[in-house]
Every structure is written in C-alpha cells, then in structure tokens.
Tab-separated table of C-alpha atoms in Angstrom:
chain	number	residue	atom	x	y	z
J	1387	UNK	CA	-17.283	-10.282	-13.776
J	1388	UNK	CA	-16.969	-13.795	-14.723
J	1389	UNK	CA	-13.789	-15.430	-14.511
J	1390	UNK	CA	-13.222	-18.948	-16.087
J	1391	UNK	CA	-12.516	-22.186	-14.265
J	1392	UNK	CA	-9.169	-22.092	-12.091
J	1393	UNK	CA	-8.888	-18.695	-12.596
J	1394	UNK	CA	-9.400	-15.563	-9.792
J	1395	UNK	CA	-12.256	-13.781	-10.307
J	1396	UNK	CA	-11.718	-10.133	-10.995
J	1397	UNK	CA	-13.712	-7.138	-8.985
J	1398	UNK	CA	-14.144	-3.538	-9.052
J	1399	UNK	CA	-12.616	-0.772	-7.045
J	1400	UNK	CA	-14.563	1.796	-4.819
J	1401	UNK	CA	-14.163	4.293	-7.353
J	1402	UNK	CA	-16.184	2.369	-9.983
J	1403	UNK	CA	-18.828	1.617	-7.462
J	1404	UNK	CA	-19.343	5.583	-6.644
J	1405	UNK	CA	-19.525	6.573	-10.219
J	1406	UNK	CA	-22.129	3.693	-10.759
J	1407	UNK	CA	-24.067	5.014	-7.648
J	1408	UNK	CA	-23.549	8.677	-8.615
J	1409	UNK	CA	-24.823	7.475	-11.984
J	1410	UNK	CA	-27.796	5.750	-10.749
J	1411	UNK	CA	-29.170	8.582	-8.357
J	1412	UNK	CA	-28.947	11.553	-10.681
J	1413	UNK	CA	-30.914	8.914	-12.933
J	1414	UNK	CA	-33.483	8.725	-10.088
J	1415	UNK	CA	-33.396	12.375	-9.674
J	1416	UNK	CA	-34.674	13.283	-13.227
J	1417	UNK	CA	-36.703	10.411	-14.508
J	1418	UNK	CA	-38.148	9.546	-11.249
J	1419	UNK	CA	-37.403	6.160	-11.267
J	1420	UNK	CA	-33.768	4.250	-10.043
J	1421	UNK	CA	-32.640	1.821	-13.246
J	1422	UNK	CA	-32.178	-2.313	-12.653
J	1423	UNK	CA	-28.784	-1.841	-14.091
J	1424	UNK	CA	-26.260	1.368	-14.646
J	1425	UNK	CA	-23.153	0.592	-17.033
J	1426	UNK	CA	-20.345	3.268	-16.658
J	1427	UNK	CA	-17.235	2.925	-18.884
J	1428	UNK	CA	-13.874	2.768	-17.053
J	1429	UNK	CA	-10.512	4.225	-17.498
J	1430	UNK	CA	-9.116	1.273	-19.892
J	1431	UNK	CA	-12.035	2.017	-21.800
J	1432	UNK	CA	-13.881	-1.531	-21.149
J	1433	UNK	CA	-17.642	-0.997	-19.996
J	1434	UNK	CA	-19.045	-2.091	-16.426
J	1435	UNK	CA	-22.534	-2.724	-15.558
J	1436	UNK	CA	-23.931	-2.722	-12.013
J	1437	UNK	CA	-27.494	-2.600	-9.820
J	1438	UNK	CA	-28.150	0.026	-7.986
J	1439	UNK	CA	-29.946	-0.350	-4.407
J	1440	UNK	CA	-31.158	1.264	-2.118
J	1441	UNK	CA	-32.584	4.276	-4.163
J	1442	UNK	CA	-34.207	7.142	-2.480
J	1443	UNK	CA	-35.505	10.627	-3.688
J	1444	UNK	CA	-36.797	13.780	-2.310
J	1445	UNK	CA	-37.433	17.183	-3.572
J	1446	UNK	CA	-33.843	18.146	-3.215
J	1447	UNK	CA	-31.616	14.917	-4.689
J	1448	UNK	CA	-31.687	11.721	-4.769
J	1449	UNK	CA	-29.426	8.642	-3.270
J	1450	UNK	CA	-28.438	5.365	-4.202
J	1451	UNK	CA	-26.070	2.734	-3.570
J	1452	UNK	CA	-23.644	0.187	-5.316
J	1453	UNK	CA	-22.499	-2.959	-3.008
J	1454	UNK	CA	-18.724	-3.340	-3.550
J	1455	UNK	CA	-17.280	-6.640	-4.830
J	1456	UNK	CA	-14.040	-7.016	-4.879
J	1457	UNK	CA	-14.019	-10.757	-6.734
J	1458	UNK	CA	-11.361	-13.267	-4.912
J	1459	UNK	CA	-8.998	-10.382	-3.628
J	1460	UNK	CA	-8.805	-9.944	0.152
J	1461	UNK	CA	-10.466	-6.390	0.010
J	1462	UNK	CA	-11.071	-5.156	3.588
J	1463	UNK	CA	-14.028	-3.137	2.123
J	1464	UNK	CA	-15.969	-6.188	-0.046
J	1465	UNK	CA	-19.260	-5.959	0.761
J	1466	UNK	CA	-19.654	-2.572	1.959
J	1467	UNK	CA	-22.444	-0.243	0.053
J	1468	UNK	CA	-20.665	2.203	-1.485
J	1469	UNK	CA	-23.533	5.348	-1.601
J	1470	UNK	CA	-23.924	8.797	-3.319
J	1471	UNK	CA	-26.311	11.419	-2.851
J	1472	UNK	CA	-26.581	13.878	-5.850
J	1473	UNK	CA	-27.943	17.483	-5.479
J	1474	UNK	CA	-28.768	19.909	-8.555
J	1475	UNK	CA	-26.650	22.946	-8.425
J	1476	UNK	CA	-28.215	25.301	-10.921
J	1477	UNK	CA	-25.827	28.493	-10.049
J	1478	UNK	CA	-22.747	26.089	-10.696
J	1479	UNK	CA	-21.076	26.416	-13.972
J	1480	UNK	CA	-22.144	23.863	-16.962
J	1481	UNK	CA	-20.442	20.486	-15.902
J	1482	UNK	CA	-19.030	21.415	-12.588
J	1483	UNK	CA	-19.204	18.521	-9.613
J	1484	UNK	CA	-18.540	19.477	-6.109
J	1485	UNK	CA	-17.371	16.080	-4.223
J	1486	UNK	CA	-18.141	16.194	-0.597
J	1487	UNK	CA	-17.987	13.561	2.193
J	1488	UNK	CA	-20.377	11.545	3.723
J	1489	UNK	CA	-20.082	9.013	6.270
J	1490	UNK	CA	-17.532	6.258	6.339
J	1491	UNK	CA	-15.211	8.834	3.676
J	1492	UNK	CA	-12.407	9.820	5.127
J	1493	UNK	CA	-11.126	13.306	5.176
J	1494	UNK	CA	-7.378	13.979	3.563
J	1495	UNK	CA	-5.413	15.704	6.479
J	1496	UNK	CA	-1.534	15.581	4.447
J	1497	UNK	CA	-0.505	16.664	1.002
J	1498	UNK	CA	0.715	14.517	-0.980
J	1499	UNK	CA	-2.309	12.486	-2.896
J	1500	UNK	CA	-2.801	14.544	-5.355
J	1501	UNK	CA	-6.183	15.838	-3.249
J	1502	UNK	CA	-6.841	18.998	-1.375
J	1503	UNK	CA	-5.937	18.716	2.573
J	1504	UNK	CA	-9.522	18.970	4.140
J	1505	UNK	CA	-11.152	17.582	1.029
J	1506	UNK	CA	-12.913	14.310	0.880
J	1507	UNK	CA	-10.288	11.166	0.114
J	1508	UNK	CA	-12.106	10.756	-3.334
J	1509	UNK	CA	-8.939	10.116	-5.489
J	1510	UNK	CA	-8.506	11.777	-8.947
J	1511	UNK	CA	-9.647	9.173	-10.937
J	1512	UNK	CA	-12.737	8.231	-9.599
J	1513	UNK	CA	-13.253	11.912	-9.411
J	1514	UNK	CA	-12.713	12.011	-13.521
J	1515	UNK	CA	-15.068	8.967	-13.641
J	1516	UNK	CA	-17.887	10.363	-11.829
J	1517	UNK	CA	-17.195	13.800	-14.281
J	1518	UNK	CA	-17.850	11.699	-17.387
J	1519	UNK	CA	-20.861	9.749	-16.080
J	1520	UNK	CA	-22.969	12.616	-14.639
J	1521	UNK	CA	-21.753	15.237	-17.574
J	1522	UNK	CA	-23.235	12.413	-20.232
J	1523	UNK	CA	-26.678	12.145	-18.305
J	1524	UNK	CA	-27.220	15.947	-17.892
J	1525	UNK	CA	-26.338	16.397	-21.758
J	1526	UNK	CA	-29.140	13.825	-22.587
J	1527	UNK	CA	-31.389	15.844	-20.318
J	1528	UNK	CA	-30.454	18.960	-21.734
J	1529	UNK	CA	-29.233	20.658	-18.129
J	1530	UNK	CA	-26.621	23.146	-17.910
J	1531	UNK	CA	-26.084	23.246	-14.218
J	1532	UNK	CA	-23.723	21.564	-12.063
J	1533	UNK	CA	-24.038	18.335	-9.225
J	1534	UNK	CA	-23.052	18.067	-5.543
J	1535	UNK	CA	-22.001	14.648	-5.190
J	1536	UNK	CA	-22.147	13.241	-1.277
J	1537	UNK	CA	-20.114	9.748	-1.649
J	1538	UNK	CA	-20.485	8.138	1.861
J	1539	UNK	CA	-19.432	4.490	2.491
J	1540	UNK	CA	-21.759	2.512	5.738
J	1541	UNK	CA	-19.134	0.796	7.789
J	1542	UNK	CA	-16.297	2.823	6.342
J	1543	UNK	CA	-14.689	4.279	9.370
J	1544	UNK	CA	-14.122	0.835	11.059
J	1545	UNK	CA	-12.781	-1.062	8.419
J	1546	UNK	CA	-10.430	2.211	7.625
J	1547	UNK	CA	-8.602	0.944	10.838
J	1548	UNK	CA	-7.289	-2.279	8.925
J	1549	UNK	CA	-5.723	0.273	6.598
J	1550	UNK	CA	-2.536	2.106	6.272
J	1551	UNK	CA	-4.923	5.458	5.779
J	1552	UNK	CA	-3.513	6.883	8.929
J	1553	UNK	CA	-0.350	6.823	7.881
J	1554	UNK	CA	-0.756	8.828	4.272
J	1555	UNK	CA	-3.304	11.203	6.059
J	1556	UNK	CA	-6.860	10.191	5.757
J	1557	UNK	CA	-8.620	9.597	8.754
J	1558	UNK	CA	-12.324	9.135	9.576
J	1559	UNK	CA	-12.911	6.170	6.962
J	1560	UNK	CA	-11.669	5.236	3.378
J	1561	UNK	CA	-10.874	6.633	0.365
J	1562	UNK	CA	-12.390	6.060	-2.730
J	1563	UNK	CA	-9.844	4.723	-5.181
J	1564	UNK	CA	-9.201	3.048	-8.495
J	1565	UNK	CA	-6.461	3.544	-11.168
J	1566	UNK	CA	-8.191	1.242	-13.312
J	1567	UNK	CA	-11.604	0.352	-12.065
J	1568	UNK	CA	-10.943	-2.970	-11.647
J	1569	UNK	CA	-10.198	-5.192	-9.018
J	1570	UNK	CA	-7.346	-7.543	-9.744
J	1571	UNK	CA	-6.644	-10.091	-7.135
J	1572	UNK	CA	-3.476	-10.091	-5.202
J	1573	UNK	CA	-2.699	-7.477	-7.692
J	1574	UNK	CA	0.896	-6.590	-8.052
J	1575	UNK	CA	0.540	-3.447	-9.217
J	1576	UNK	CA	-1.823	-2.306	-6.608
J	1577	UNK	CA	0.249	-3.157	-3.891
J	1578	UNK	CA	3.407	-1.196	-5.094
J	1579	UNK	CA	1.416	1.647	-6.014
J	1580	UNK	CA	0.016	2.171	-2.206
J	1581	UNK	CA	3.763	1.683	-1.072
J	1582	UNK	CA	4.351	5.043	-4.193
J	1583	UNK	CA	1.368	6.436	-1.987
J	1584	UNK	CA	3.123	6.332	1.211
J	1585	UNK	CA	6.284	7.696	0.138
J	1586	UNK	CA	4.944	10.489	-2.060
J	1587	UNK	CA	2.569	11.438	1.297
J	1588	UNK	CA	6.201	11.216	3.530
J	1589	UNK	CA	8.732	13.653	0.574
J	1590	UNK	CA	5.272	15.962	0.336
J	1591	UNK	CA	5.422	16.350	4.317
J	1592	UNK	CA	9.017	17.566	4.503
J	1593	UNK	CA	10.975	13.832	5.337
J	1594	UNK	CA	14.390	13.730	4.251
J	1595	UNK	CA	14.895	10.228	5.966
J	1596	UNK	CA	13.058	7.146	5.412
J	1597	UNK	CA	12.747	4.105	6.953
J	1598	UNK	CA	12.171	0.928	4.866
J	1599	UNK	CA	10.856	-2.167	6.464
J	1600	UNK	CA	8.348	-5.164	6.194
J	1601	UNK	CA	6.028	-4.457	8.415
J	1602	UNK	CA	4.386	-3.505	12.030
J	1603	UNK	CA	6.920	-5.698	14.061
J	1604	UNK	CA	9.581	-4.422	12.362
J	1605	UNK	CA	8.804	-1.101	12.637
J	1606	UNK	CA	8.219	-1.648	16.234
J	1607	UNK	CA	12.111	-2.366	16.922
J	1608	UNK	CA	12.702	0.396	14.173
J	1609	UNK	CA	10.505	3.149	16.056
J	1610	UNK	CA	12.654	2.817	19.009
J	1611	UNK	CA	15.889	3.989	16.953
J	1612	UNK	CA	14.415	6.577	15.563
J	1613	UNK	CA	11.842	8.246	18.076
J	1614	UNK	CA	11.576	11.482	16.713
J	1615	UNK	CA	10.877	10.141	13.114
J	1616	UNK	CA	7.129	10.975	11.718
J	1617	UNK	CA	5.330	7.898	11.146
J	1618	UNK	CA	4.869	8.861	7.666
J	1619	UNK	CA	9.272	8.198	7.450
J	1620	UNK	CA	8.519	4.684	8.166
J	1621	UNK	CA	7.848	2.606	4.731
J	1622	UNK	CA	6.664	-0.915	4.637
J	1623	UNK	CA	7.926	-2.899	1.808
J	1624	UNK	CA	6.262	-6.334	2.616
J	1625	UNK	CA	8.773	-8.163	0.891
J	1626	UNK	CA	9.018	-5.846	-2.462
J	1627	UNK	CA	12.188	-4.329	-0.793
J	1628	UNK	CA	13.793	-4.219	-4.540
J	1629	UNK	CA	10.715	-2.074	-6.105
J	1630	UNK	CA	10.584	-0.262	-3.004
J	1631	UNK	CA	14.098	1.424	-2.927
J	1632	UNK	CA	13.712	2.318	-6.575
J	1633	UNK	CA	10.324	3.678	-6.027
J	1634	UNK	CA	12.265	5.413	-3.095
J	1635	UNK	CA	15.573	6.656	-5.843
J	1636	UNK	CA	13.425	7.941	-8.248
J	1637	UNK	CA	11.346	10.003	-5.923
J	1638	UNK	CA	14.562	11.703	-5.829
J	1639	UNK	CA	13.438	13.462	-2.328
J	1640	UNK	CA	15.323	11.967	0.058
J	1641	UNK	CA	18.520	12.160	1.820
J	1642	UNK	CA	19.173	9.073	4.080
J	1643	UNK	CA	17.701	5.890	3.875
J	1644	UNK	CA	17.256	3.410	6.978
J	1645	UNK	CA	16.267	-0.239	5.430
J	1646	UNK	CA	15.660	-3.191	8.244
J	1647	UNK	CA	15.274	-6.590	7.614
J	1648	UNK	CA	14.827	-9.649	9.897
J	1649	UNK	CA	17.352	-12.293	9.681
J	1650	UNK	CA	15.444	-15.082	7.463
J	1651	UNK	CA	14.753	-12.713	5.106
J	1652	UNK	CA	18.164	-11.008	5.352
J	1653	UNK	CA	19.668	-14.347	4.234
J	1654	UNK	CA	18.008	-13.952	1.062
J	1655	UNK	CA	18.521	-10.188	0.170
J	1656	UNK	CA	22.534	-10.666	0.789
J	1657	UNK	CA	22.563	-13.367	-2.006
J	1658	UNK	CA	20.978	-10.740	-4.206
J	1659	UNK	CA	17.038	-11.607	-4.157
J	1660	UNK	CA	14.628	-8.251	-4.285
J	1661	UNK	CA	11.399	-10.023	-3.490
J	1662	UNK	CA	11.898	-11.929	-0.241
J	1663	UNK	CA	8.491	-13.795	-0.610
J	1664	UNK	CA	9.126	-17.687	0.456
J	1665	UNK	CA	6.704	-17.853	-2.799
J	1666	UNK	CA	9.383	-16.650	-4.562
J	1667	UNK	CA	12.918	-17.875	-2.905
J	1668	UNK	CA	13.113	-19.988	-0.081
J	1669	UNK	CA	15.651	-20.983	2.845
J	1670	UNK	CA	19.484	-21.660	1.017
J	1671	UNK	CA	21.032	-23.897	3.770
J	1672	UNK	CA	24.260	-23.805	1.148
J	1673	UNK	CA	24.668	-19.821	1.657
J	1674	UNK	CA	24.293	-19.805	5.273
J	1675	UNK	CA	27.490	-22.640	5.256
J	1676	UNK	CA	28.975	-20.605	3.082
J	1677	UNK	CA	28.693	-17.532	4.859
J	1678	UNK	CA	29.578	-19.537	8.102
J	1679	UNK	CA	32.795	-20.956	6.783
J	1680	UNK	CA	33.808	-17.624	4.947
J	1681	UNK	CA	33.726	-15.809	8.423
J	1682	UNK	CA	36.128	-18.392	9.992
J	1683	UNK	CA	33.652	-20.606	12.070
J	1684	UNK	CA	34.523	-24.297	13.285
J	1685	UNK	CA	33.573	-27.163	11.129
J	1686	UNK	CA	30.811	-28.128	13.798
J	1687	UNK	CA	29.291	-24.901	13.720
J	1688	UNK	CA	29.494	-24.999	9.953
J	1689	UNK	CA	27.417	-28.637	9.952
J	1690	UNK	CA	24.907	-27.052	12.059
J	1691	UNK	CA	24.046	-24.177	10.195
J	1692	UNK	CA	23.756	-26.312	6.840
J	1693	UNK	CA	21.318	-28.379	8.828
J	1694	UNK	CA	18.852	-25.491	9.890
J	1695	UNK	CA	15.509	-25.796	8.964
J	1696	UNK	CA	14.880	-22.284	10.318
J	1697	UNK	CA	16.912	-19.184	9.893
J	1698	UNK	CA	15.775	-17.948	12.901
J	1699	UNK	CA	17.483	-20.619	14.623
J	1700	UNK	CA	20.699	-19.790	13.683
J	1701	UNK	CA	21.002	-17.151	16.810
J	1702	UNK	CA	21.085	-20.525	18.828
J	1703	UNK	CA	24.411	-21.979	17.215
J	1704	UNK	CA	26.193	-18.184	17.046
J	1705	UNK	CA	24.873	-15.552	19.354
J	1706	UNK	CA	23.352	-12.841	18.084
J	1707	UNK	CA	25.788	-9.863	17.941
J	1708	UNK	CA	27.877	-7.577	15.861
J	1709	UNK	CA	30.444	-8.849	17.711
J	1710	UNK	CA	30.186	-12.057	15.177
J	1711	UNK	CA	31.894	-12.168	11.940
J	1712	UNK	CA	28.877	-13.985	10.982
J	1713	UNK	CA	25.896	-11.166	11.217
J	1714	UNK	CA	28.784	-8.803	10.263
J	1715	UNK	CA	29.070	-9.996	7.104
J	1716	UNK	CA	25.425	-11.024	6.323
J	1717	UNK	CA	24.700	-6.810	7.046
J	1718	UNK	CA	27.310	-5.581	5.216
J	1719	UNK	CA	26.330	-8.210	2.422
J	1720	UNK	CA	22.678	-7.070	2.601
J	1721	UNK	CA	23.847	-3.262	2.815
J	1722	UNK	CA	25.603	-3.118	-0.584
J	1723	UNK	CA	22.669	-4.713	-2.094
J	1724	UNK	CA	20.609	-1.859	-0.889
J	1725	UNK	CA	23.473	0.543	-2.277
J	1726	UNK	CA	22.910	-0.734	-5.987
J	1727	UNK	CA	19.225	0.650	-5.632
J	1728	UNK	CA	19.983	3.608	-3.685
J	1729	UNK	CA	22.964	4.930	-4.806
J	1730	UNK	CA	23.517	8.258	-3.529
J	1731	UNK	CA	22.683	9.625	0.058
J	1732	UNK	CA	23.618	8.514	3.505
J	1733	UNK	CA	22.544	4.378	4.085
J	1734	UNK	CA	22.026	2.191	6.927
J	1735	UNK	CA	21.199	-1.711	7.275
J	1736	UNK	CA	19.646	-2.557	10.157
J	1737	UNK	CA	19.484	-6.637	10.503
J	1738	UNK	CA	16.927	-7.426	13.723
J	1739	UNK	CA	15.729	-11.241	14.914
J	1740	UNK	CA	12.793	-12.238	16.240
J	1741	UNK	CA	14.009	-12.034	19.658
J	1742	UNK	CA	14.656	-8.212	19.197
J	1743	UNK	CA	18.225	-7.871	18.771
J	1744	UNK	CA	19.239	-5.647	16.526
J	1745	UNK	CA	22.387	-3.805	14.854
J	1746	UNK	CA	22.804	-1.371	12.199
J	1747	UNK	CA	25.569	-0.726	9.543
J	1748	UNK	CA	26.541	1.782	7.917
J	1749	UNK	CA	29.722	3.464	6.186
J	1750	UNK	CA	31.306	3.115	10.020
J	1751	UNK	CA	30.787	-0.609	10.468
J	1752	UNK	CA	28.461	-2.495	12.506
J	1753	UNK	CA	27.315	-1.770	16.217
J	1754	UNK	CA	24.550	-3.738	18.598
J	1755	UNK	CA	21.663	-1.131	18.883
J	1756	UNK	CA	19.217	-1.137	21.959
C-alpha cells in the first residue's frame, strides 16, 4: 500500500494475509499452477492484492504463503509468512471450511472471543474472509465440496510471547486477526479494541472484580493486593484509562472495580484528563502548588513543588504516605474521576510511586497498603 510523502504507510492484518494464502493454494490445487498475484476483497469492501510464495502441491492439497507487512506500525509479527494448506473435502457440505491449526497458531483455551475453546485462534472475521474467497474459486470451478484450511504462522509461537495472548487464552502462538484487513499504524482503534478483548475474555470467565492499570509494573505492585485474583481480572489501560472504564461500564459484568495509577500520571487524571499520554497532557507544576497549598503545606514546600521537573520527585519534598493531606487528596481527587465513568459498584483508587509505595481509597478513606 502506498502511502504519500510524510504520511505512515498503511499494512495488512494476519487475517488478510491467510485469506490471500488460502486463496492462492486452493488456486494451486486446481489449476496446477500458484498465481504472481491473488487480490481478495476486504471487509470495508476495498480490494487487496498480494504474491503468494512459497507454493507447494501434492496429491492431497496444496500450500502457500503470504509474508505479513504491517507498513510503519510496530507489529510484533511483520515479516512473518503467514501459510495455509488447503485440502478438498468432497463429503463436506457445498461451501463448508473446516479451520484447523498449524504451527505458530495458537490454540483458544478461554471463552470469551467469540471462538470455540480448543479451536484454532482464527478470529471471526478472517474466518468470514477466507469463506468468501475459497466459496468464489470453487463456484468458478464448478465444485460442490467443502475445504480444510491448515493456517500455520513460522515463528509464531515465539513472537506470541511479546503478546498479551496468555492473558485472553491463546497459547501456543498467535491468532489470526483483522476487523478491517488493514493495518493502520499506531491505530487507535486497534489498541482499545484488544483492551474490549481482554475484558470480554475476564466477564466470560466468571470475574466480578477487575483491576485497571497501565501496565506490567503496575500490575506487579497490584498482584500483591490481590493474590487470589485471575490474571485475566487484571486490565491494562496504557494510558486510555477514560475509554477503558467505559469499555469496562458498558460491559455491564462487573461488580467492583480496582483502578491504579502511578503518581505522575495520577497528577493528571485528578485534574480531569482521560488519556494520560505526555503526547497528550504534560506535567502542570500550577496543580501540584495548588494541590500543595490546598492541603495546608508551608510556603517552602509549596515553592518546591511548583519547581519540580519530575512528579516523581515530589515523594522527596513530602513523604510518601496516606498519612499526608497531600496524596490524600490527589487519590480521592483521582477516585471521583473514576466514579463519573463507573458509576455503580464497589470502587477503589490505588495511587503507587515508583519506589513501590502504595495506598488505596475507597468509600472508607485512604490507608498505606504493603
């Protein structure tokens, strides 16, 4: 896909590359011969071409593969052939494909993705995709019969382990995926729909209470909190905390919601911000003296906070602790925030610094946690 100067060039998923490669080796399988090119139209309707390699028949199917390229977005799997073997099933009814799982596919082990637990993590889309290809190429052929389609992904398995697979139940490699066939770079929409993903995978496996953070540290201090949580409870916003709890509301599934934040970023959230991206809202030196000279500090403690250059240093002028009117206020702040988007249920704000303290608040007040 060609992009024009300045601007990101555009990819396509894992699901477009298996329906080219299915395409391409039930070509092979009844004319003999694998095409230079295979175009496959995608969900938004648009039209995709690609070149098949790798192309190999014997007298039961035929194989080939589609090399993924994901344009300018940081796709773990660029690069990676994305394969399908396609096998003739002439006792299966008229248009039926059977999806099975080759290497480097992982296997779904949880409900919750719309997929059968113990079926291959081929998503529904792709799955519809691949339908529409094949089913046009065995009308032009004149076959009534139906296709066993092997999608299998070289090198799958270890870059699977970069991924939050694991944690919605695949395991074994990667799933083949694709709302709209495209890859958009450092798309939005993409990113909030695998955070959907993991909470759909955690209400479908019986959790009641979620934890919301930003990431793998966080989680870290959160983990030891809540110990007997599944690690499907614990949801990682990045910094889309906003579209995460209302993701999280209209799920409608849970009772009690857990959100941590680090301090920085708490600073931000407590003056109202949802994304807490320094792309999108940076340090406010003015709050934090605010804040400081709301909750009764000394005029040299107030000086020194305006003069931070790092949040993080602020547990150097006022020690960390719910003892302090200070973090008090910036939780309970950062708490009611939270309570606009989740409205209902039990709530808890944890605020945590990069030295590990933390403290949670809740309905009760504030209290250090270990």
């Amino acid at each position: 896909m060609t992009a024009q100067k300045g601007e990101l060039r555009q990819g396509y998923t894992t699901g477009s590359c298996a329906t080219a490669a299915a395409r391409a080796a039930l070509h092979l399988l009844l004319d003999g011969e694998m095409p230079e090119r295979v175009s496959i139209t995608l969900p938004d309707g648009g039209s995709a071409e690609f070149s098949p390699e790798a192309g190999r028949r014997d007298a039961a199917g035929a194989s080939c593969c589609v090399r993924k390229d994901a344009g300018d977005d940081p796709d773990v799997t660029n690069g990676l052939p994305v394969c399908c073997r396609v096998e003739l099933l002439d006792d299966a009814p008229e248009g039926h494909i059977e999806f099975c799982r080759g290497e480097g596919v992982g296997m779904v082990t949880l409900p919750g993705l719309g997929i059968d637990v113990g079926g291959p993590a081929i998503n529904p889309v792709p799955r519809s995709m691949i339908r529409e290809a094949l089913g046009g190429l065995l009308d032009r052929y004149g076959l009534r019969c139906g296709v066993q389609v092997t999608v299998s992904v070289p090198g799958g398995e270890e870059v699977a382990r970069k991924t939050l697979n694991a944690r919605v139940g695949v395991k074994g490699g990667i799933s083949i995926i694709g709302t709209s066939g495209r890859v958009i770079p450092y798309s939005e929409e993409a990113y909030l729909e695998s955070i959907a993903r993991t909470i759909r995978v955690a209400r479908h496996n019986g959790s009641t209470h979620l934890v919301a953070c930003a990431g793998a540290r966080s989680e870290k201090l959160l983990r030891r909190m809540y110990p007997d949580l599944p690690e499907t409870a614990f949801i990682h916003y990045g910094n889309r905390v906003g579209s995460t709890l209302d993701m999280i509301r209209h799920d409608g599934g849970f009772r009690h919601l857990t959100v941590g934040v680090m301090l920085a970023k708490a600073t931000k959230l407590a003056q109202g911000e949802l994304d807490l991206s320094s792309r999108t809202v940076g340090l406010n030196p003015q709050f934090i003296e605010h804040l400081v000279r709301k909750t009764g500090y000394a005029e040299d403690v107030a000086l020194k906070a305006k003069a931070l250059e790092l949040v993080r240093s602020l547990v150097d002028i006022v020690p960390f602790s719910s003892s302090e009117p200070l973090y008090r206020a910036l939780a309970e702040s950062c708490r009611r925030v939270c309570r606009n988007r989740f409205p209902s249920g039990g709530l808890e704000f944890v605020l945590m610094t990069m030295q590990d303290g933390s403290m949670l608040c809740d309905e009760h007040g504030c209290r250090d946690m270990q």
